Amino acid sequence: MLENHINPQDLVPHASNSEVGGESRDRKGVFKDGGRCLHEEQKKELFPHKGGEEMGGLEYELKKQYQLENPIKLDPKTATFEQVAAHARRWQRLSDSTIKHRLRSARRMSKHPVYPIDFNNPSYEQFIAYMNYREDVEGASGYALKNDLNTMIMFLRAYHIDPRKWFYKLPIMPINKKRILPFPETVNKFFHHKYSNDRYENALYQYLHFHNFFIGWRVPSEPCAMTINDVNIDEEGRGSLTITETKKHRTKRTILPGKFILSSPTYKSFKNWIDKWRPKVENQYSGDALYLQPSGKPFTVRFLGRKLSETGKQVWKPFQPYDSRHWCAVALLIKTKIETGRWDERRVQRYLGHERVDTTMSYIRYAEEYYYQYPVDWFAHALKSHKNGRVKHEHLQCKCCTKTSRFSGLLNKFSPYDEYGLVGI
């Protein structure tokens, strides 16, 4: 019985042979024989942190489990769409919105009535036949074919198949330079049109269109990503918006709009929305989303895009959700022309979050044409209803051409910043 227990004397350090001087003490350890006399059970009891082979086995299992959950190469015969999506997110670094879009395309491609694509047994010949049929018979555009090609490439990379061996030359895609924008009087109607008999739903789309036209963010993904914590307003009504750019892997940038957008009590400001309208439907499903459906649930990107398109067409037939961003870019350029006498593309670039200044420069041609037709501050005119025709416009033009206009705070002269510094520079 005693041999299974530790002798208390074994835990006492070796004593010296004399109180002063004499032989030195054994400093190698506090156990006789360095603990070699201990049984295995006793060692485990005293040294639980020394796992030995057990710890090595655990690390191996964890590593193996991680590799199973995040394989860098998928077996096409057994891989599911969900596994390909996880691979695209983890190893191909694609954004969630891109992955969702390509998975929808993959499901459509797999159900093609003539040349369905079997993603569990991919065949180059089948893919070429599918693409040729789409182009020659169905008349698919170059952009649609490019989307199908990118979808196939996502799956090939997940299977470790070199996409370069699946050569396909896309047709020449014409550059679409058509850009029709509503004039300020029409934009004003977006803010007052009756979209629904339900008071909250009617206010919801009035506010959304107001914010979309004056902020100019990427619709519908960036409004969907907004939370109430992204709106910062101080006691003076000043503040900023933090926008999550889902297109850029959820990079965050900050802009400083004018007070009339942030906190005005008379316009459809963010403060009015958060204080007066959002609480009417907020519930346990709302989270901190800025915009809520009448059910209290946050919007999905696809649903918000469809609703904005439907409601916008009630006011202006050619409307597409992204028109609000194009309109904001042109209106801001016109505003800089009125205030400074030149097109300040850098100022507009920072406000809209363009990565390259060339993107902003492409709007100048449209701004020149619209400015020639309507040389006034488009923002000031969009905020007012114009019932007296051109006379009213001329009166407003004199006011808004000055730098002390009440709307001059729309495009703040301070550069917006993202988490890592200046945006797009």
PDB file of C-alpha atoms in Angstrom, residues 13-191:
ATOM      1  CA  PRO A  13      15.614  19.208  -0.058  1.00  0.00           C
ATOM      2  CA  HIS A  14      18.959  17.647   0.814  1.00  0.00           C
ATOM      3  CA  ALA A  15      20.370  19.226   3.963  1.00  0.00           C
ATOM      4  CA  SER A  16      23.978  20.366   4.177  1.00  0.00           C
ATOM      5  CA  ASN A  17      26.398  18.445   6.445  1.00  0.00           C
ATOM      6  CA  SER A  18      27.190  21.517   8.489  1.00  0.00           C
ATOM      7  CA  GLU A  19      25.442  24.709   9.390  1.00  0.00           C
ATOM      8  CA  VAL A  20      28.311  26.911   8.212  1.00  0.00           C
ATOM      9  CA  GLY A  21      30.384  25.968   5.203  1.00  0.00           C
ATOM     10  CA  GLY A  22      30.734  22.249   4.645  1.00  0.00           C
ATOM     11  CA  GLU A  23      29.538  20.402   1.557  1.00  0.00           C
ATOM     12  CA  SER A  24      27.267  22.192  -0.872  1.00  0.00           C
ATOM     13  CA  ARG A  25      23.615  21.219  -1.162  1.00  0.00           C
ATOM     14  CA  ASP A  26      22.250  19.283  -4.111  1.00  0.00           C
ATOM     15  CA  ARG A  27      20.748  22.033  -6.293  1.00  0.00           C
ATOM     16  CA  LYS A  28      19.655  19.791  -9.143  1.00  0.00           C
ATOM     17  CA  GLY A  29      16.197  19.278  -7.745  1.00  0.00           C
ATOM     18  CA  VAL A  30      14.078  18.752  -4.710  1.00  0.00           C
ATOM     19  CA  PHE A  31      13.511  15.040  -5.366  1.00  0.00           C
ATOM     20  CA  LYS A  32      15.875  12.197  -4.704  1.00  0.00           C
ATOM     21  CA  ASP A  33      17.087  10.631  -7.962  1.00  0.00           C
ATOM     22  CA  GLY A  34      15.603  13.611  -9.822  1.00  0.00           C
ATOM     23  CA  GLY A  35      12.138  12.082  -9.490  1.00  0.00           C
ATOM     24  CA  ARG A  36      13.108   8.902 -11.326  1.00  0.00           C
ATOM     25  CA  CYS A  37      11.793   6.801  -8.465  1.00  0.00           C
ATOM     26  CA  LEU A  38       8.247   8.094  -8.942  1.00  0.00           C
ATOM     27  CA  HIS A  39       5.634   5.876 -10.530  1.00  0.00           C
ATOM     28  CA  GLU A  40       3.939   7.007 -13.763  1.00  0.00           C
ATOM     29  CA  GLU A  41       0.673   7.692 -11.912  1.00  0.00           C
ATOM     30  CA  GLN A  42       2.539   9.884  -9.435  1.00  0.00           C
ATOM     31  CA  LYS A  43       4.269  11.805 -12.231  1.00  0.00           C
ATOM     32  CA  LYS A  44       0.915  12.524 -13.883  1.00  0.00           C
ATOM     33  CA  GLU A  45      -0.482  13.679 -10.552  1.00  0.00           C
ATOM     34  CA  LEU A  46       2.454  15.985  -9.846  1.00  0.00           C
ATOM     35  CA  PHE A  47       3.126  17.176 -13.424  1.00  0.00           C
ATOM     36  CA  PRO A  48      -0.219  17.372 -15.229  1.00  0.00           C
ATOM     37  CA  HIS A  49       1.192  20.027 -17.592  1.00  0.00           C
ATOM     38  CA  LYS A  50       3.690  17.546 -19.073  1.00  0.00           C
ATOM     39  CA  GLY A  51       1.471  15.736 -21.513  1.00  0.00           C
ATOM     40  CA  GLY A  52       4.274  14.161 -23.502  1.00  0.00           C
ATOM     41  CA  GLU A  53       2.902  12.058 -26.289  1.00  0.00           C
ATOM     42  CA  GLU A  54      -0.672  12.896 -25.276  1.00  0.00           C
ATOM     43  CA  MET A  55      -0.188  16.607 -26.017  1.00  0.00           C
ATOM     44  CA  GLY A  56       1.479  15.790 -29.312  1.00  0.00           C
ATOM     45  CA  GLY A  57      -1.467  13.610 -30.229  1.00  0.00           C
ATOM     46  CA  LEU A  58      -3.936  16.338 -29.314  1.00  0.00           C
ATOM     47  CA  GLU A  59      -2.113  18.929 -31.416  1.00  0.00           C
ATOM     48  CA  TYR A  60      -2.060  16.494 -34.308  1.00  0.00           C
ATOM     49  CA  GLU A  61      -5.801  15.875 -34.007  1.00  0.00           C
ATOM     50  CA  LEU A  62      -6.542  19.595 -33.848  1.00  0.00           C
ATOM     51  CA  LYS A  63      -4.385  20.223 -36.899  1.00  0.00           C
ATOM     52  CA  LYS A  64      -6.030  17.355 -38.721  1.00  0.00           C
ATOM     53  CA  GLN A  65      -9.501  18.621 -37.799  1.00  0.00           C
ATOM     54  CA  TYR A  66      -8.619  22.148 -39.005  1.00  0.00           C
ATOM     55  CA  GLN A  67      -7.382  20.751 -42.306  1.00  0.00           C
ATOM     56  CA  LEU A  68     -10.577  18.743 -42.669  1.00  0.00           C
ATOM     57  CA  GLU A  69     -12.701  21.819 -42.052  1.00  0.00           C
ATOM     58  CA  ASN A  70     -10.572  24.097 -44.260  1.00  0.00           C
ATOM     59  CA  PRO A  71      -9.140  21.899 -47.021  1.00  0.00           C
ATOM     60  CA  ILE A  72      -7.111  23.746 -49.611  1.00  0.00           C
ATOM     61  CA  LYS A  73      -8.156  21.182 -52.219  1.00  0.00           C
ATOM     62  CA  LEU A  74     -11.675  19.822 -52.614  1.00  0.00           C
ATOM     63  CA  ASP A  75     -12.688  16.571 -54.243  1.00  0.00           C
ATOM     64  CA  PRO A  76     -15.033  17.537 -57.106  1.00  0.00           C
ATOM     65  CA  LYS A  77     -16.944  14.259 -56.815  1.00  0.00           C
ATOM     66  CA  THR A  78     -18.017  14.912 -53.224  1.00  0.00           C
ATOM     67  CA  ALA A  79     -17.728  18.697 -52.809  1.00  0.00           C
ATOM     68  CA  THR A  80     -20.918  20.620 -52.089  1.00  0.00           C
ATOM     69  CA  PHE A  81     -21.688  24.210 -53.020  1.00  0.00           C
ATOM     70  CA  GLU A  82     -21.341  25.137 -49.341  1.00  0.00           C
ATOM     71  CA  GLN A  83     -17.824  23.685 -49.218  1.00  0.00           C
ATOM     72  CA  VAL A  84     -16.851  25.542 -52.387  1.00  0.00           C
ATOM     73  CA  ALA A  85     -18.224  28.739 -50.834  1.00  0.00           C
ATOM     74  CA  ALA A  86     -16.126  28.158 -47.691  1.00  0.00           C
ATOM     75  CA  HIS A  87     -13.048  27.545 -49.859  1.00  0.00           C
ATOM     76  CA  ALA A  88     -13.696  30.716 -51.856  1.00  0.00           C
ATOM     77  CA  ARG A  89     -13.962  32.736 -48.666  1.00  0.00           C
ATOM     78  CA  ARG A  90     -10.972  31.179 -46.894  1.00  0.00           C
ATOM     79  CA  TRP A  91      -8.460  30.534 -49.666  1.00  0.00           C
ATOM     80  CA  GLN A  92      -9.590  32.636 -52.643  1.00  0.00           C
ATOM     81  CA  ARG A  93     -10.373  35.669 -50.453  1.00  0.00           C
ATOM     82  CA  LEU A  94     -13.617  36.472 -52.239  1.00  0.00           C
ATOM     83  CA  SER A  95     -16.185  38.683 -50.539  1.00  0.00           C
ATOM     84  CA  ASP A  96     -19.450  37.223 -49.283  1.00  0.00           C
ATOM     85  CA  SER A  97     -21.495  39.186 -51.806  1.00  0.00           C
ATOM     86  CA  THR A  98     -19.340  37.884 -54.679  1.00  0.00           C
ATOM     87  CA  ILE A  99     -19.639  34.307 -53.432  1.00  0.00           C
ATOM     88  CA  LYS A 100     -23.423  34.531 -53.119  1.00  0.00           C
ATOM     89  CA  HIS A 101     -23.694  35.990 -56.607  1.00  0.00           C
ATOM     90  CA  ARG A 102     -21.561  33.226 -58.125  1.00  0.00           C
ATOM     91  CA  LEU A 103     -23.399  30.475 -56.281  1.00  0.00           C
ATOM     92  CA  ARG A 104     -26.661  31.743 -57.758  1.00  0.00           C
ATOM     93  CA  SER A 105     -25.031  31.615 -61.177  1.00  0.00           C
ATOM     94  CA  ALA A 106     -23.752  28.084 -60.500  1.00  0.00           C
ATOM     95  CA  ARG A 107     -27.241  26.862 -59.624  1.00  0.00           C
ATOM     96  CA  ARG A 108     -28.586  28.412 -62.816  1.00  0.00           C
ATOM     97  CA  MET A 109     -25.776  26.867 -64.875  1.00  0.00           C
ATOM     98  CA  SER A 110     -26.399  23.429 -63.350  1.00  0.00           C
ATOM     99  CA  LYS A 111     -30.066  23.614 -64.423  1.00  0.00           C
ATOM    100  CA  HIS A 112     -29.476  24.751 -68.009  1.00  0.00           C
ATOM    101  CA  PRO A 113     -32.046  23.031 -70.263  1.00  0.00           C
ATOM    102  CA  VAL A 114     -29.582  22.110 -73.043  1.00  0.00           C
ATOM    103  CA  TYR A 115     -26.050  22.057 -71.617  1.00  0.00           C
ATOM    104  CA  PRO A 116     -26.274  21.754 -67.820  1.00  0.00           C
ATOM    105  CA  ILE A 117     -22.927  22.053 -66.041  1.00  0.00           C
ATOM    106  CA  ASP A 118     -22.086  19.159 -63.713  1.00  0.00           C
ATOM    107  CA  PHE A 119     -19.941  20.807 -61.049  1.00  0.00           C
ATOM    108  CA  ASN A 120     -19.178  17.415 -59.463  1.00  0.00           C
ATOM    109  CA  ASN A 121     -17.692  16.194 -62.735  1.00  0.00           C
ATOM    110  CA  PRO A 122     -16.486  19.316 -64.558  1.00  0.00           C
ATOM    111  CA  SER A 123     -15.773  18.888 -68.256  1.00  0.00           C
ATOM    112  CA  TYR A 124     -14.014  21.472 -70.396  1.00  0.00           C
ATOM    113  CA  GLU A 125     -15.877  20.377 -73.533  1.00  0.00           C
ATOM    114  CA  GLN A 126     -19.228  20.667 -71.756  1.00  0.00           C
ATOM    115  CA  PHE A 127     -18.354  24.133 -70.495  1.00  0.00           C
ATOM    116  CA  ILE A 128     -17.336  25.368 -73.967  1.00  0.00           C
ATOM    117  CA  ALA A 129     -20.551  23.972 -75.453  1.00  0.00           C
ATOM    118  CA  TYR A 130     -22.537  25.760 -72.741  1.00  0.00           C
ATOM    119  CA  MET A 131     -20.781  29.096 -73.335  1.00  0.00           C
ATOM    120  CA  ASN A 132     -21.170  28.886 -77.114  1.00  0.00           C
ATOM    121  CA  TYR A 133     -24.875  28.085 -76.776  1.00  0.00           C
ATOM    122  CA  ARG A 134     -25.346  31.008 -74.385  1.00  0.00           C
ATOM    123  CA  GLU A 135     -23.683  33.392 -76.825  1.00  0.00           C
ATOM    124  CA  ASP A 136     -24.985  32.134 -80.182  1.00  0.00           C
ATOM    125  CA  VAL A 137     -28.500  30.949 -79.335  1.00  0.00           C
ATOM    126  CA  GLU A 138     -29.521  32.791 -76.175  1.00  0.00           C
ATOM    127  CA  GLY A 139     -27.746  36.021 -77.107  1.00  0.00           C
ATOM    128  CA  ALA A 140     -26.073  36.436 -73.717  1.00  0.00           C
ATOM    129  CA  SER A 141     -24.052  39.620 -73.355  1.00  0.00           C
ATOM    130  CA  GLY A 142     -20.323  39.675 -72.767  1.00  0.00           C
ATOM    131  CA  TYR A 143     -20.930  40.678 -69.154  1.00  0.00           C
ATOM    132  CA  ALA A 144     -23.232  37.689 -68.583  1.00  0.00           C
ATOM    133  CA  LEU A 145     -20.659  35.342 -70.124  1.00  0.00           C
ATOM    134  CA  LYS A 146     -17.921  36.875 -67.989  1.00  0.00           C
ATOM    135  CA  ASN A 147     -19.996  36.180 -64.898  1.00  0.00           C
ATOM    136  CA  ASP A 148     -20.422  32.516 -65.911  1.00  0.00           C
ATOM    137  CA  LEU A 149     -16.688  32.242 -66.598  1.00  0.00           C
ATOM    138  CA  ASN A 150     -15.787  33.682 -63.185  1.00  0.00           C
ATOM    139  CA  THR A 151     -18.221  31.271 -61.551  1.00  0.00           C
ATOM    140  CA  MET A 152     -16.529  28.316 -63.235  1.00  0.00           C
ATOM    141  CA  ILE A 153     -13.096  29.620 -62.239  1.00  0.00           C
ATOM    142  CA  MET A 154     -14.155  29.758 -58.574  1.00  0.00           C
ATOM    143  CA  PHE A 155     -15.028  26.050 -58.684  1.00  0.00           C
ATOM    144  CA  LEU A 156     -11.888  25.097 -60.634  1.00  0.00           C
ATOM    145  CA  ARG A 157      -9.651  26.779 -58.081  1.00  0.00           C
ATOM    146  CA  ALA A 158     -11.434  24.944 -55.278  1.00  0.00           C
ATOM    147  CA  TYR A 159     -10.669  21.668 -57.102  1.00  0.00           C
ATOM    148  CA  HIS A 160      -7.027  22.694 -57.747  1.00  0.00           C
ATOM    149  CA  ILE A 161      -7.602  22.668 -61.500  1.00  0.00           C
ATOM    150  CA  ASP A 162      -5.603  25.297 -63.370  1.00  0.00           C
ATOM    151  CA  PRO A 163      -8.161  27.706 -64.920  1.00  0.00           C
ATOM    152  CA  ARG A 164      -5.634  28.628 -67.618  1.00  0.00           C
ATOM    153  CA  LYS A 165      -6.142  25.190 -69.132  1.00  0.00           C
ATOM    154  CA  TRP A 166      -9.838  26.009 -69.557  1.00  0.00           C
ATOM    155  CA  PHE A 167      -9.194  28.702 -72.139  1.00  0.00           C
ATOM    156  CA  TYR A 168     -12.172  30.767 -73.234  1.00  0.00           C
ATOM    157  CA  LYS A 169     -11.970  34.082 -75.065  1.00  0.00           C
ATOM    158  CA  LEU A 170     -14.734  36.449 -74.069  1.00  0.00           C
ATOM    159  CA  PRO A 171     -16.412  38.473 -76.827  1.00  0.00           C
ATOM    160  CA  ILE A 172     -15.611  42.156 -77.104  1.00  0.00           C
ATOM    161  CA  MET A 173     -17.811  43.995 -74.631  1.00  0.00           C
ATOM    162  CA  PRO A 174     -18.953  47.476 -75.682  1.00  0.00           C
ATOM    163  CA  ILE A 175     -18.365  50.198 -73.124  1.00  0.00           C
ATOM    164  CA  ASN A 176     -21.716  51.515 -71.977  1.00  0.00           C
ATOM    165  CA  LYS A 177     -21.454  55.301 -71.834  1.00  0.00           C
ATOM    166  CA  LYS A 178     -25.174  55.852 -71.532  1.00  0.00           C
ATOM    167  CA  ARG A 179     -25.993  57.655 -68.299  1.00  0.00           C
ATOM    168  CA  ILE A 180     -29.348  59.369 -67.924  1.00  0.00           C
ATOM    169  CA  LEU A 181     -29.876  61.163 -64.625  1.00  0.00           C
ATOM    170  CA  PRO A 182     -32.962  62.846 -63.156  1.00  0.00           C
ATOM    171  CA  PHE A 183     -32.910  66.606 -62.748  1.00  0.00           C
ATOM    172  CA  PRO A 184     -33.216  68.087 -59.227  1.00  0.00           C
ATOM    173  CA  GLU A 185     -36.988  68.666 -59.438  1.00  0.00           C
ATOM    174  CA  THR A 186     -37.483  64.971 -60.161  1.00  0.00           C
ATOM    175  CA  VAL A 187     -35.142  63.951 -57.347  1.00  0.00           C
ATOM    176  CA  ASN A 188     -37.195  66.082 -54.967  1.00  0.00           C
ATOM    177  CA  LYS A 189     -40.239  63.959 -55.807  1.00  0.00           C
ATOM    178  CA  PHE A 190     -38.437  60.848 -54.513  1.00  0.00           C
ATOM    179  CA  PHE A 191     -38.491  62.405 -51.041  1.00  0.00           C
TER     180      PHE A 191
END
